[in-house]
Amino acid sequence: MNTQQKIDEAIRNPKNLGEMSGADVVGTAGSSDCGDMLRLWIKFREDGGKRVIDRATFQSFGCQTAIAVASMATELIKGKTAQEALALSGEDLSEPLGPLPPMKIHCAQLVEGALKNALTGEIASLPGASGANLSDSFQSQGAVKINFR
Ligand code: FES
């Protein structure tokens, strides 16, 4: 399958589509190039003393490529810590689809932006948060935080 066929396939059966109630963090990103918008919801769980992503869902007011990348990304980040998920670039997130044409690279960056907004918004709101005590800090956060860019 080429990239377009993979995108078509992902659109036909998008994974993790829709709002999530009870999410720990929510992130939104908009593209100034095309005006598209994407929102991600993330729920964490404890795994061997680590705080990892249990599941993520998304809503897209955007193009098919952004929907396809978000569908892949919400699967890809499962089981990762916030730091591991933050290390993923748009290119990493869209990797299962194959190389995107230049005019579609920003679609993957939109997903990356929403992910970073969700994760760094939460981290930035935690006083003294660092890699070492991040999981403790996450545990003390009960409320959903919505970050708008
Ligand atoms: Fe802008 Fe895809 S065309 S997100």
PDB file of C-alpha atoms and ligand atoms in Angstrom:
ATOM      1  CA  MET A   1       0.000   0.000   0.000  1.00  0.00           C
ATOM      2  CA  ASN A   2       1.274   3.476  -0.765  1.00  0.00           C
ATOM      3  CA  THR A   3       0.875   6.439   1.574  1.00  0.00           C
ATOM      4  CA  GLN A   4      -2.401   7.618   0.040  1.00  0.00           C
ATOM      5  CA  GLN A   5      -3.900   4.131   0.278  1.00  0.00           C
ATOM      6  CA  LYS A   6      -2.848   3.922   3.933  1.00  0.00           C
ATOM      7  CA  ILE A   7      -4.433   7.312   4.597  1.00  0.00           C
ATOM      8  CA  ASP A   8      -7.639   6.197   2.866  1.00  0.00           C
ATOM      9  CA  GLU A   9      -7.647   3.028   4.950  1.00  0.00           C
ATOM     10  CA  ALA A  10      -7.122   4.969   8.212  1.00  0.00           C
ATOM     11  CA  ILE A  11      -9.952   7.344   7.281  1.00  0.00           C
ATOM     12  CA  ARG A  12     -12.322   4.483   6.607  1.00  0.00           C
ATOM     13  CA  ASN A  13     -11.697   3.111  10.082  1.00  0.00           C
ATOM     14  CA  PRO A  14     -10.226   5.832  12.303  1.00  0.00           C
ATOM     15  CA  LYS A  15      -9.102   4.631  15.711  1.00  0.00           C
ATOM     16  CA  ASN A  16      -9.838   6.450  18.961  1.00  0.00           C
ATOM     17  CA  LEU A  17     -12.049   9.079  17.408  1.00  0.00           C
ATOM     18  CA  GLY A  18     -14.127  11.270  19.699  1.00  0.00           C
ATOM     19  CA  GLU A  19     -14.128  13.148  22.944  1.00  0.00           C
ATOM     20  CA  MET A  20     -12.988  11.287  26.089  1.00  0.00           C
ATOM     21  CA  SER A  21     -14.743  11.881  29.365  1.00  0.00           C
ATOM     22  CA  GLY A  22     -12.481  11.562  32.385  1.00  0.00           C
ATOM     23  CA  ALA A  23      -9.321  12.460  30.464  1.00  0.00           C
ATOM     24  CA  ASP A  24      -6.357  13.671  32.508  1.00  0.00           C
ATOM     25  CA  VAL A  25      -5.164  16.206  29.927  1.00  0.00           C
ATOM     26  CA  VAL A  26      -6.482  17.797  26.766  1.00  0.00           C
ATOM     27  CA  GLY A  27      -4.425  19.556  24.130  1.00  0.00           C
ATOM     28  CA  THR A  28      -5.380  21.593  21.107  1.00  0.00           C
ATOM     29  CA  ALA A  29      -3.386  22.799  18.147  1.00  0.00           C
ATOM     30  CA  GLY A  30      -4.306  24.815  15.101  1.00  0.00           C
ATOM     31  CA  SER A  31      -2.484  25.213  11.833  1.00  0.00           C
ATOM     32  CA  SER A  32      -1.949  28.706  10.576  1.00  0.00           C
ATOM     33  CA  ASP A  33      -1.277  27.245   7.114  1.00  0.00           C
ATOM     34  CA  CYS A  34      -4.741  25.805   6.537  1.00  0.00           C
ATOM     35  CA  GLY A  35      -6.866  26.760   9.549  1.00  0.00           C
ATOM     36  CA  ASP A  36      -7.375  23.137  10.570  1.00  0.00           C
ATOM     37  CA  MET A  37      -7.629  22.225  14.231  1.00  0.00           C
ATOM     38  CA  LEU A  38      -7.028  19.097  16.228  1.00  0.00           C
ATOM     39  CA  ARG A  39      -7.741  18.179  19.832  1.00  0.00           C
ATOM     40  CA  LEU A  40      -6.320  15.244  21.798  1.00  0.00           C
ATOM     41  CA  TRP A  41      -7.512  13.711  25.063  1.00  0.00           C
ATOM     42  CA  ILE A  42      -5.124  11.591  27.117  1.00  0.00           C
ATOM     43  CA  LYS A  43      -5.679   9.314  30.098  1.00  0.00           C
ATOM     44  CA  PHE A  44      -2.782   7.986  32.158  1.00  0.00           C
ATOM     45  CA  ARG A  45      -2.386   4.862  34.243  1.00  0.00           C
ATOM     46  CA  GLU A  46       0.180   3.464  36.640  1.00  0.00           C
ATOM     47  CA  ASP A  47       2.460   0.789  35.268  1.00  0.00           C
ATOM     48  CA  GLY A  48       5.203  -0.564  37.510  1.00  0.00           C
ATOM     49  CA  GLY A  49       5.583   2.747  39.330  1.00  0.00           C
ATOM     50  CA  LYS A  50       5.590   4.718  36.103  1.00  0.00           C
ATOM     51  CA  ARG A  51       2.825   6.980  34.836  1.00  0.00           C
ATOM     52  CA  VAL A  52       2.128   5.914  31.277  1.00  0.00           C
ATOM     53  CA  ILE A  53      -0.475   6.802  28.682  1.00  0.00           C
ATOM     54  CA  ASP A  54      -3.381   4.408  28.984  1.00  0.00           C
ATOM     55  CA  ARG A  55      -5.328   5.710  26.005  1.00  0.00           C
ATOM     56  CA  ALA A  56      -5.813   8.751  23.861  1.00  0.00           C
ATOM     57  CA  THR A  57      -8.616   9.976  21.647  1.00  0.00           C
ATOM     58  CA  PHE A  58      -8.889  12.830  19.178  1.00  0.00           C
ATOM     59  CA  GLN A  59     -11.240  15.084  17.335  1.00  0.00           C
ATOM     60  CA  SER A  60     -10.163  16.739  14.147  1.00  0.00           C
ATOM     61  CA  PHE A  61     -11.541  19.739  12.386  1.00  0.00           C
ATOM     62  CA  GLY A  62      -9.076  19.118   9.679  1.00  0.00           C
ATOM     63  CA  CYS A  63      -7.992  17.253   6.635  1.00  0.00           C
ATOM     64  CA  GLN A  64      -7.868  13.520   6.062  1.00  0.00           C
ATOM     65  CA  THR A  65      -4.121  13.306   6.547  1.00  0.00           C
ATOM     66  CA  ALA A  66      -4.397  14.887   9.999  1.00  0.00           C
ATOM     67  CA  ILE A  67      -7.139  12.402  10.898  1.00  0.00           C
ATOM     68  CA  ALA A  68      -5.040   9.487   9.640  1.00  0.00           C
ATOM     69  CA  VAL A  69      -1.941  10.637  11.555  1.00  0.00           C
ATOM     70  CA  ALA A  70      -3.970  11.270  14.730  1.00  0.00           C
ATOM     71  CA  SER A  71      -5.492   7.805  14.431  1.00  0.00           C
ATOM     72  CA  MET A  72      -1.996   6.277  14.207  1.00  0.00           C
ATOM     73  CA  ALA A  73      -0.586   8.543  16.920  1.00  0.00           C
ATOM     74  CA  THR A  74      -3.247   7.684  19.494  1.00  0.00           C
ATOM     75  CA  GLU A  75      -2.256   4.036  19.095  1.00  0.00           C
ATOM     76  CA  LEU A  76       1.486   4.726  19.005  1.00  0.00           C
ATOM     77  CA  ILE A  77       1.617   6.659  22.295  1.00  0.00           C
ATOM     78  CA  LYS A  78      -0.176   4.003  24.357  1.00  0.00           C
ATOM     79  CA  GLY A  79       2.065   2.710  27.125  1.00  0.00           C
ATOM     80  CA  LYS A  80       4.558   5.578  26.758  1.00  0.00           C
ATOM     81  CA  THR A  81       5.466   8.018  29.505  1.00  0.00           C
ATOM     82  CA  ALA A  82       4.796  11.695  28.923  1.00  0.00           C
ATOM     83  CA  GLN A  83       8.512  12.218  28.261  1.00  0.00           C
ATOM     84  CA  GLU A  84       8.646   9.428  25.711  1.00  0.00           C
ATOM     85  CA  ALA A  85       5.564  10.760  23.923  1.00  0.00           C
ATOM     86  CA  LEU A  86       7.013  14.266  23.930  1.00  0.00           C
ATOM     87  CA  ALA A  87      10.104  12.997  22.145  1.00  0.00           C
ATOM     88  CA  LEU A  88       8.012  11.935  19.124  1.00  0.00           C
ATOM     89  CA  SER A  89       8.115  14.236  16.127  1.00  0.00           C
ATOM     90  CA  GLY A  90       5.405  14.643  13.515  1.00  0.00           C
ATOM     91  CA  GLU A  91       7.553  12.442  11.328  1.00  0.00           C
ATOM     92  CA  ASP A  92       7.608   9.703  13.979  1.00  0.00           C
ATOM     93  CA  LEU A  93       3.839   9.929  14.442  1.00  0.00           C
ATOM     94  CA  SER A  94       3.118   9.638  10.717  1.00  0.00           C
ATOM     95  CA  GLU A  95       5.774   6.974  10.129  1.00  0.00           C
ATOM     96  CA  PRO A  96       3.253   4.082   9.820  1.00  0.00           C
ATOM     97  CA  LEU A  97       1.677   5.896   6.862  1.00  0.00           C
ATOM     98  CA  GLY A  98       4.936   6.227   4.950  1.00  0.00           C
ATOM     99  CA  PRO A  99       6.553   9.467   3.799  1.00  0.00           C
ATOM    100  CA  LEU A 100       4.078  12.339   3.529  1.00  0.00           C
ATOM    101  CA  PRO A 101       4.205  14.684   0.535  1.00  0.00           C
ATOM    102  CA  PRO A 102       5.771  18.072   1.433  1.00  0.00           C
ATOM    103  CA  MET A 103       2.419  19.865   1.424  1.00  0.00           C
ATOM    104  CA  LYS A 104       1.081  17.381   4.004  1.00  0.00           C
ATOM    105  CA  ILE A 105       3.949  17.492   6.486  1.00  0.00           C
ATOM    106  CA  HIS A 106       2.224  20.206   8.515  1.00  0.00           C
ATOM    107  CA  CYS A 107      -0.745  17.835   9.013  1.00  0.00           C
ATOM    108  CA  ALA A 108       1.491  15.544  11.065  1.00  0.00           C
ATOM    109  CA  GLN A 109       2.941  18.569  12.855  1.00  0.00           C
ATOM    110  CA  LEU A 110      -0.611  19.527  13.849  1.00  0.00           C
ATOM    111  CA  VAL A 111      -0.932  16.203  15.668  1.00  0.00           C
ATOM    112  CA  GLU A 112       2.497  16.679  17.250  1.00  0.00           C
ATOM    113  CA  GLY A 113       1.420  20.172  18.355  1.00  0.00           C
ATOM    114  CA  ALA A 114      -1.762  18.929  20.024  1.00  0.00           C
ATOM    115  CA  LEU A 115       0.183  16.160  21.761  1.00  0.00           C
ATOM    116  CA  LYS A 116       2.835  18.551  23.045  1.00  0.00           C
ATOM    117  CA  ASN A 117       0.171  21.039  24.093  1.00  0.00           C
ATOM    118  CA  ALA A 118      -1.615  18.361  26.126  1.00  0.00           C
ATOM    119  CA  LEU A 119       1.550  17.069  27.759  1.00  0.00           C
ATOM    120  CA  THR A 120       3.552  20.229  28.306  1.00  0.00           C
ATOM    121  CA  GLY A 121       0.508  22.191  29.416  1.00  0.00           C
ATOM    122  CA  GLU A 122       0.115  19.722  32.219  1.00  0.00           C
ATOM    123  CA  ILE A 123       3.801  19.592  33.037  1.00  0.00           C
ATOM    124  CA  ALA A 124       4.170  23.352  32.978  1.00  0.00           C
ATOM    125  CA  SER A 125       1.318  23.690  35.454  1.00  0.00           C
ATOM    126  CA  LEU A 126       3.091  21.538  38.030  1.00  0.00           C
ATOM    127  CA  PRO A 127       5.330  23.504  40.346  1.00  0.00           C
ATOM    128  CA  GLY A 128       8.831  22.088  40.417  1.00  0.00           C
ATOM    129  CA  ALA A 129       7.950  19.281  38.024  1.00  0.00           C
ATOM    130  CA  SER A 130      10.935  17.453  36.644  1.00  0.00           C
ATOM    131  CA  GLY A 131      11.658  14.083  35.134  1.00  0.00           C
ATOM    132  CA  ALA A 132      12.384  12.573  38.543  1.00  0.00           C
ATOM    133  CA  ASN A 133       9.177  13.440  40.334  1.00  0.00           C
ATOM    134  CA  LEU A 134       6.883  13.812  37.360  1.00  0.00           C
ATOM    135  CA  SER A 135       4.882  10.679  38.051  1.00  0.00           C
ATOM    136  CA  ASP A 136       4.247  11.799  41.641  1.00  0.00           C
ATOM    137  CA  SER A 137       3.191  15.170  40.342  1.00  0.00           C
ATOM    138  CA  PHE A 138       0.832  13.643  37.856  1.00  0.00           C
ATOM    139  CA  GLN A 139      -0.815  11.629  40.579  1.00  0.00           C
ATOM    140  CA  SER A 140      -1.725  14.746  42.486  1.00  0.00           C
ATOM    141  CA  GLN A 141      -3.455  16.242  39.470  1.00  0.00           C
ATOM    142  CA  GLY A 142      -7.096  15.299  39.448  1.00  0.00           C
ATOM    143  CA  ALA A 143      -8.622  17.930  37.232  1.00  0.00           C
ATOM    144  CA  VAL A 144      -8.738  18.021  33.486  1.00  0.00           C
ATOM    145  CA  LYS A 145      -6.758  20.851  32.063  1.00  0.00           C
ATOM    146  CA  ILE A 146      -7.623  22.302  28.730  1.00  0.00           C
ATOM    147  CA  ASN A 147      -4.980  24.243  26.908  1.00  0.00           C
ATOM    148  CA  PHE A 148      -5.815  26.434  24.003  1.00  0.00           C
ATOM    149  CA  ARG A 149      -3.164  27.747  21.749  1.00  0.00           C
TER     150      ARG A 149
HETATM  151 FE1  FES B   1      -3.825  21.405   7.123  1.00  0.00          FE
HETATM  152 FE2  FES B   1      -3.881  18.827   6.696  1.00  0.00          FE
HETATM  153  S1  FES B   1      -4.157  20.394   5.218  1.00  0.00           S
HETATM  154  S2  FES B   1      -3.833  19.843   8.591  1.00  0.00           S
END
